[in-house]
Each structure stands twice: as structure tokens, then as C-alpha cells.
């Protein structure tokens, strides 16, 4: 081949020519980005993504339906609290009975577990649910979601004193930011109220995080020796004791302002009216006065449909449908909690739970979903949401870093620390920190499964993975 021919030949053509001594170099086409993602998606990864998406979606729907149910039973919050407590007892009881008599899922060792521990857990969850439902009827949906995040710093405080847990500066910083976000979220309510929010009931709802945090800590202490507690068995006893203890909370309503006021001699008529509301019958209705000329007007003490009014009229139409939908999606939602924890772990669950917060607040602001109970965002609400998300992110990062350090120490690494000997002589001694083997994933999944419908921080689940009370 002449020099002129070589100059005219394409640059890559000579690669496959005979002058390369038979060498054959194959040109590789670049792989599209979507093909790389597809090739990296294993069946297990796809399954986890499906579970996470379904968990987030069912969680948003669960929160929306809970607020809709609260709106239906605005005047019968205590009845709603008892209804949601007792409503789960036959469901969990039927499944538990089937497992005991027809399967080996609940062995005798599990049935011999002291029920007094279930009673303590049920009592704490009953108090938590009381504050949530009673305070929730006058707390908007978005504010409920933001106030729920306060359980993280409160649980950290209770764990510090009762479990001797210590936290990193990143975790502490994240918790402080969350507190700042909660305070910011409460400002619109304090300066005049918005979306039906009333300061007294907002703080009443916020108090639910205190017994909730004690419940989280007790689950770490009371169930640490259980290797594989069946979740249906646990929830049956929890809901049963929660229902029993919930009955004895009604005297508190004697001193609460409307619409939660229930005098001691009114409890039976009140429960009857709550049952009628469940059946779709309205009891508290607007009162009219008819003038001689035939015109009508509201009486002075008549109820109104204004969420800011002292006495709100009943809106019990299709209340029983709302209850059934809520309880059904609530069970589905908690099933996906278990699936995400089982297949993806607490870290992915925490990320999904953080993502669920803004999506839920967006849902509460859509008129098509919430109707007349829509809660549009105020600038301070948006600011509170952003601050809490930043705090949650910092807390998650701090928890992950601390978890890695604990895991590295548990793997047998030796930590060298200075030790000061007699006569001022400095010695360097290797100290091996002793760790207990982590528990099984089944223990992580089942033992510390929280009360249905109440969000809990992922730290509770990670705590179950270390008997030395790790990251709580």
C-alpha cells in the first residue's frame, strides 16, 4: 500500500489490516445509562424498591385517612380512641388463635412470655393513643406529621437516662434542629391558628411523644431476651391491654375543654352518641329560630361547621366507611413496615420514612384529597418542614456513622488508649471492648414492632440489634 493510499484510508481501518500481524481489535459501543441501571437491578433490588414505594404510598394514605376519621368524630374523640383500640383485638385475636391451634409459629416458649410486660407496653401505648386522638381532632394533618418527629429527641433523652445511651455530636445536632423545626411549625397556631389548629390541642397532641418515647425504651428493655416474638401474638396482647387501660382514661375528659369535655355522668350517653355517629347519625346539629315572618336564623349557642368554633356540628355521614378504610389500610401499611425492615433494613426504612413526611404534607394541601379539611401550606409551615427534614437527615447520618463505628469495634478491632501507671510513667495498653453478638433479623423485625399507625424512629429497631443498647 502506497503512502498516498494510507493517507486516504480512515484512521481506524488500519487496525484490522494485515499489517497488524493478524491482530483484531473490536470497537466497543458505549452503553446507555439506562442499560447500566437495568443491568444492575437484581430481582432482590427490584423487590426492595417495590416494598419501599408501597410502604411510602400506604403510609401517606394511612395518615390522610386517620385525619379524615378524626374529622368525622370531632365531637366523639374518646369514643374513636376506644373504637380503634378494641377494633383490632378480634382481628389480631383471630390470627393468633389460628397460629396457635393450626401452626407451629407460636411455640410454647413464646406463650410462656410474661404477659405483664405486654400490660406495661399496652398501658404506655394507651396513653400515647389518648393524646394523639384527643389532641388530633383540633390539630391539622400537616402539623400532626411535623409534631410526630419530636419523638426522636424525646426518645434520645429517655434512652440517655434509662439505657445509659450516648450519642454523637452529629446526632445531637440533628435532634436540636428537629426541635427547632417543631417550634417553627407551632408558630402559626400560636399567632392566631390556621387550618383548624388550636394551640391547647396542638400541645396536647405533642405530649403524646412523652409516653411514646417511654414505650420505645421499654420495648428495648422488656423484650431484649426474646429471639423471635411473633408479631401477631405481640399485637394481640398489646391491643388487648391498650383497650383495657384506655377505658380508665375517660375521667381526664371531665377537666378538658370542648369538644373533648365528658362529665362523669355523661359517659354512657356520650358513648351512645358516638355509636350513632359511627352508624351515620348526626346528634349535634345547628339550631334554628323561626321568626313570625317565616325566616330562620341560628340561635346564639348553635353549633357551626367552622373548624375554629368552640362547638362543631356533627358530620357523621359514611363514618363507618371511613373507619373500615382506615383500619384496613393501617394493617396493610404495617405489613409493608415489616417487609421493608426484613428485606432492606432499618437504614432504608428510615430514609423512606423521611421521604414520607413531605409527601404526606403535600397530600394534606390538595383540595381533591382533603375536601373542606384542606390545609394549605403557610410560609412558616414550609420552613418548619424544611428544618425538620434537615434535622432528620443529620440525625440519620449521625446514626449511620455511629453504627459503623460500633460494628467496626464489634468485629474485633483493638483500640489503643493511654494508661497512666505509677510514679507518672505512661503506658500504652491495648484494650479489647467486649460486645455481644447481634441478634437475628427476625428479632429486629418482630420484637420491637411499634403501635399500629404511630411513627417511631428507626433507632428503636437498631437498638434491638445490640444487647448492649446500641443506637437508640
mmCIF file of N, CA, C and O in Angstrom, residues 300-341:
data_model
loop_
_atom_site.group_PDB
_atom_site.id
_atom_site.type_symbol
_atom_site.label_atom_id
_atom_site.label_comp_id
_atom_site.label_asym_id
_atom_site.label_seq_id
_atom_site.Cartn_x
_atom_site.Cartn_y
_atom_site.Cartn_z
ATOM 1 N N UNK A 300 -78.053 31.540 69.340
ATOM 2 C CA UNK A 300 -76.767 32.040 69.810
ATOM 3 C C UNK A 300 -75.802 30.895 70.100
ATOM 4 O O UNK A 300 -74.616 30.953 69.780
ATOM 5 N N UNK A 301 -76.267 29.830 70.736
ATOM 6 C CA UNK A 301 -75.406 28.722 71.158
ATOM 7 C C UNK A 301 -75.380 27.570 70.159
ATOM 8 O O UNK A 301 -74.987 26.457 70.494
ATOM 9 N N UNK A 302 -75.813 27.825 68.952
ATOM 10 C CA UNK A 302 -75.869 26.754 67.959
ATOM 11 C C UNK A 302 -74.470 26.376 67.481
ATOM 12 O O UNK A 302 -73.551 27.199 67.467
ATOM 13 N N UNK A 303 -74.298 25.108 67.077
ATOM 14 C CA UNK A 303 -73.024 24.664 66.524
ATOM 15 C C UNK A 303 -72.857 25.201 65.106
ATOM 16 O O UNK A 303 -73.821 25.617 64.463
ATOM 17 N N UNK A 304 -71.620 25.206 64.654
ATOM 18 C CA UNK A 304 -71.320 25.617 63.285
ATOM 19 C C UNK A 304 -70.363 24.602 62.681
ATOM 20 O O UNK A 304 -69.841 23.720 63.359
ATOM 21 N N UNK A 305 -70.123 24.731 61.376
ATOM 22 C CA UNK A 305 -69.181 23.859 60.682
ATOM 23 C C UNK A 305 -67.812 24.511 60.534
ATOM 24 O O UNK A 305 -66.954 24.007 59.810
ATOM 25 N N UNK A 306 -67.613 25.617 61.259
ATOM 26 C CA UNK A 306 -66.321 26.292 61.249
ATOM 27 C C UNK A 306 -65.355 25.523 62.154
ATOM 28 O O UNK A 306 -65.624 25.357 63.348
ATOM 29 N N UNK A 307 -64.210 25.042 61.636
ATOM 30 C CA UNK A 307 -63.293 24.259 62.476
ATOM 31 C C UNK A 307 -62.699 25.057 63.627
ATOM 32 O O UNK A 307 -62.155 24.469 64.563
ATOM 33 N N UNK A 308 -62.796 26.395 63.584
ATOM 34 C CA UNK A 308 -62.253 27.219 64.664
ATOM 35 C C UNK A 308 -63.279 27.478 65.765
ATOM 36 O O UNK A 308 -62.943 28.056 66.794
ATOM 37 N N UNK A 309 -64.524 27.035 65.556
ATOM 38 C CA UNK A 309 -65.582 27.305 66.528
ATOM 39 C C UNK A 309 -65.420 26.403 67.743
ATOM 40 O O UNK A 309 -64.784 25.352 67.701
ATOM 41 N N UNK A 310 -66.044 26.832 68.853
ATOM 42 C CA UNK A 310 -65.975 26.052 70.087
ATOM 43 C C UNK A 310 -66.789 24.776 69.969
ATOM 44 O O UNK A 310 -66.394 23.725 70.485
ATOM 45 N N UNK A 311 -67.935 24.840 69.301
ATOM 46 C CA UNK A 311 -68.787 23.669 69.127
ATOM 47 C C UNK A 311 -69.004 23.442 67.638
ATOM 48 O O UNK A 311 -69.577 24.288 66.945
ATOM 49 N N UNK A 312 -68.536 22.309 67.157
ATOM 50 C CA UNK A 312 -68.603 21.981 65.728
ATOM 51 C C UNK A 312 -69.724 20.979 65.507
ATOM 52 O O UNK A 312 -69.870 20.016 66.268
ATOM 53 N N UNK A 313 -70.507 21.192 64.476
ATOM 54 C CA UNK A 313 -71.617 20.287 64.168
ATOM 55 C C UNK A 313 -71.091 18.929 63.709
ATOM 56 O O UNK A 313 -69.996 18.810 63.160
ATOM 57 N N UNK A 314 -71.914 17.903 63.954
ATOM 58 C CA UNK A 314 -71.545 16.551 63.534
ATOM 59 C C UNK A 314 -71.505 16.438 62.019
ATOM 60 O O UNK A 314 -72.286 17.091 61.299
ATOM 61 N N UNK A 315 -70.597 15.610 61.548
ATOM 62 C CA UNK A 315 -70.513 15.276 60.123
ATOM 63 C C UNK A 315 -70.238 13.783 60.030
ATOM 64 O O UNK A 315 -69.163 13.339 59.650
ATOM 65 N N UNK A 316 -71.225 12.994 60.428
ATOM 66 C CA UNK A 316 -71.054 11.546 60.586
ATOM 67 C C UNK A 316 -71.431 10.748 59.349
ATOM 68 O O UNK A 316 -71.477 9.509 59.395
ATOM 69 N N UNK A 317 -71.708 11.409 58.247
ATOM 70 C CA UNK A 317 -72.108 10.699 57.038
ATOM 71 C C UNK A 317 -70.987 9.764 56.577
ATOM 72 O O UNK A 317 -69.837 10.180 56.411
ATOM 73 N N UNK A 318 -71.310 8.490 56.429
ATOM 74 C CA UNK A 318 -70.355 7.454 55.984
ATOM 75 C C UNK A 318 -69.162 7.313 56.927
ATOM 76 O O UNK A 318 -68.063 6.940 56.514
ATOM 77 N N UNK A 319 -69.397 7.587 58.217
ATOM 78 C CA UNK A 319 -68.306 7.452 59.183
ATOM 79 C C UNK A 319 -67.821 6.017 59.269
ATOM 80 O O UNK A 319 -66.624 5.761 59.428
ATOM 81 N N UNK A 320 -68.723 5.060 59.180
ATOM 82 C CA UNK A 320 -68.328 3.652 59.295
ATOM 83 C C UNK A 320 -67.450 3.227 58.116
ATOM 84 O O UNK A 320 -66.539 2.394 58.272
ATOM 85 N N UNK A 321 -67.682 3.828 56.948
ATOM 86 C CA UNK A 321 -66.838 3.513 55.792
ATOM 87 C C UNK A 321 -65.427 4.054 56.019
ATOM 88 O O UNK A 321 -64.432 3.377 55.721
ATOM 89 N N UNK A 322 -65.346 5.269 56.568
ATOM 90 C CA UNK A 322 -64.032 5.860 56.839
ATOM 91 C C UNK A 322 -63.252 5.012 57.836
ATOM 92 O O UNK A 322 -62.035 4.806 57.682
ATOM 93 N N UNK A 323 -63.938 4.492 58.867
ATOM 94 C CA UNK A 323 -63.271 3.651 59.870
ATOM 95 C C UNK A 323 -62.751 2.362 59.246
ATOM 96 O O UNK A 323 -61.603 1.939 59.487
ATOM 97 N N UNK A 324 -63.575 1.710 58.446
ATOM 98 C CA UNK A 324 -63.165 0.443 57.816
ATOM 99 C C UNK A 324 -61.983 0.659 56.886
ATOM 100 O O UNK A 324 -61.017 -0.116 56.873
ATOM 101 N N UNK A 325 -62.040 1.738 56.093
ATOM 102 C CA UNK A 325 -60.936 2.029 55.180
ATOM 103 C C UNK A 325 -59.652 2.299 55.945
ATOM 104 O O UNK A 325 -58.579 1.798 55.590
ATOM 105 N N UNK A 326 -59.762 3.088 57.021
ATOM 106 C CA UNK A 326 -58.569 3.413 57.795
ATOM 107 C C UNK A 326 -57.954 2.166 58.435
ATOM 108 O O UNK A 326 -56.743 1.944 58.344
ATOM 109 N N UNK A 327 -58.769 1.345 59.087
ATOM 110 C CA UNK A 327 -58.238 0.160 59.763
ATOM 111 C C UNK A 327 -57.648 -0.827 58.766
ATOM 112 O O UNK A 327 -56.637 -1.489 59.046
ATOM 113 N N UNK A 328 -58.251 -0.918 57.590
ATOM 114 C CA UNK A 328 -57.739 -1.841 56.565
ATOM 115 C C UNK A 328 -56.387 -1.374 56.046
ATOM 116 O O UNK A 328 -55.423 -2.151 55.978
ATOM 117 N N UNK A 329 -56.302 -0.097 55.658
ATOM 118 C CA UNK A 329 -55.031 0.409 55.119
ATOM 119 C C UNK A 329 -53.978 0.460 56.212
ATOM 120 O O UNK A 329 -52.774 0.326 55.935
ATOM 121 N N UNK A 330 -54.411 0.607 57.472
ATOM 122 C CA UNK A 330 -53.462 0.634 58.572
ATOM 123 C C UNK A 330 -52.758 -0.714 58.726
ATOM 124 O O UNK A 330 -51.541 -0.772 58.961
ATOM 125 N N UNK A 331 -53.502 -1.789 58.571
ATOM 126 C CA UNK A 331 -52.897 -3.125 58.640
ATOM 127 C C UNK A 331 -51.956 -3.335 57.462
ATOM 128 O O UNK A 331 -50.835 -3.844 57.614
ATOM 129 N N UNK A 332 -52.397 -2.936 56.261
ATOM 130 C CA UNK A 332 -51.544 -3.065 55.069
ATOM 131 C C UNK A 332 -50.265 -2.252 55.241
ATOM 132 O O UNK A 332 -49.159 -2.718 54.931
ATOM 133 N N UNK A 333 -50.415 -1.045 55.755
ATOM 134 C CA UNK A 333 -49.267 -0.164 55.969
ATOM 135 C C UNK A 333 -48.238 -0.804 56.897
ATOM 136 O O UNK A 333 -47.032 -0.779 56.641
ATOM 137 N N UNK A 334 -48.704 -1.414 57.969
ATOM 138 C CA UNK A 334 -47.789 -2.031 58.918
ATOM 139 C C UNK A 334 -47.181 -3.318 58.392
ATOM 140 O O UNK A 334 -46.085 -3.699 58.803
ATOM 141 N N UNK A 335 -47.863 -3.988 57.484
ATOM 142 C CA UNK A 335 -47.260 -5.143 56.819
ATOM 143 C C UNK A 335 -46.059 -4.705 55.992
ATOM 144 O O UNK A 335 -44.999 -5.353 55.990
ATOM 145 N N UNK A 336 -46.196 -3.573 55.297
ATOM 146 C CA UNK A 336 -45.073 -3.078 54.485
ATOM 147 C C UNK A 336 -43.938 -2.557 55.371
ATOM 148 O O UNK A 336 -42.782 -2.580 54.950
ATOM 149 N N UNK A 337 -44.258 -2.083 56.584
ATOM 150 C CA UNK A 337 -43.190 -1.746 57.519
ATOM 151 C C UNK A 337 -42.328 -2.974 57.779
ATOM 152 O O UNK A 337 -41.096 -2.932 57.725
ATOM 153 N N UNK A 338 -42.989 -4.099 58.048
ATOM 154 C CA UNK A 338 -42.261 -5.342 58.323
ATOM 155 C C UNK A 338 -41.461 -5.795 57.109
ATOM 156 O O UNK A 338 -40.315 -6.237 57.241
ATOM 157 N N UNK A 339 -42.051 -5.687 55.927
ATOM 158 C CA UNK A 339 -41.362 -6.146 54.713
ATOM 159 C C UNK A 339 -40.128 -5.295 54.420
ATOM 160 O O UNK A 339 -39.081 -5.822 54.024
ATOM 161 N N UNK A 340 -40.251 -3.974 54.614
ATOM 162 C CA UNK A 340 -39.099 -3.103 54.377
ATOM 163 C C UNK A 340 -38.000 -3.395 55.390
ATOM 164 O O UNK A 340 -36.816 -3.499 55.041
ATOM 165 N N UNK A 341 -38.369 -3.552 56.659
ATOM 166 C CA UNK A 341 -37.377 -3.855 57.684
ATOM 167 C C UNK A 341 -36.719 -5.207 57.443
ATOM 168 O O UNK A 341 -35.518 -5.376 57.648
#
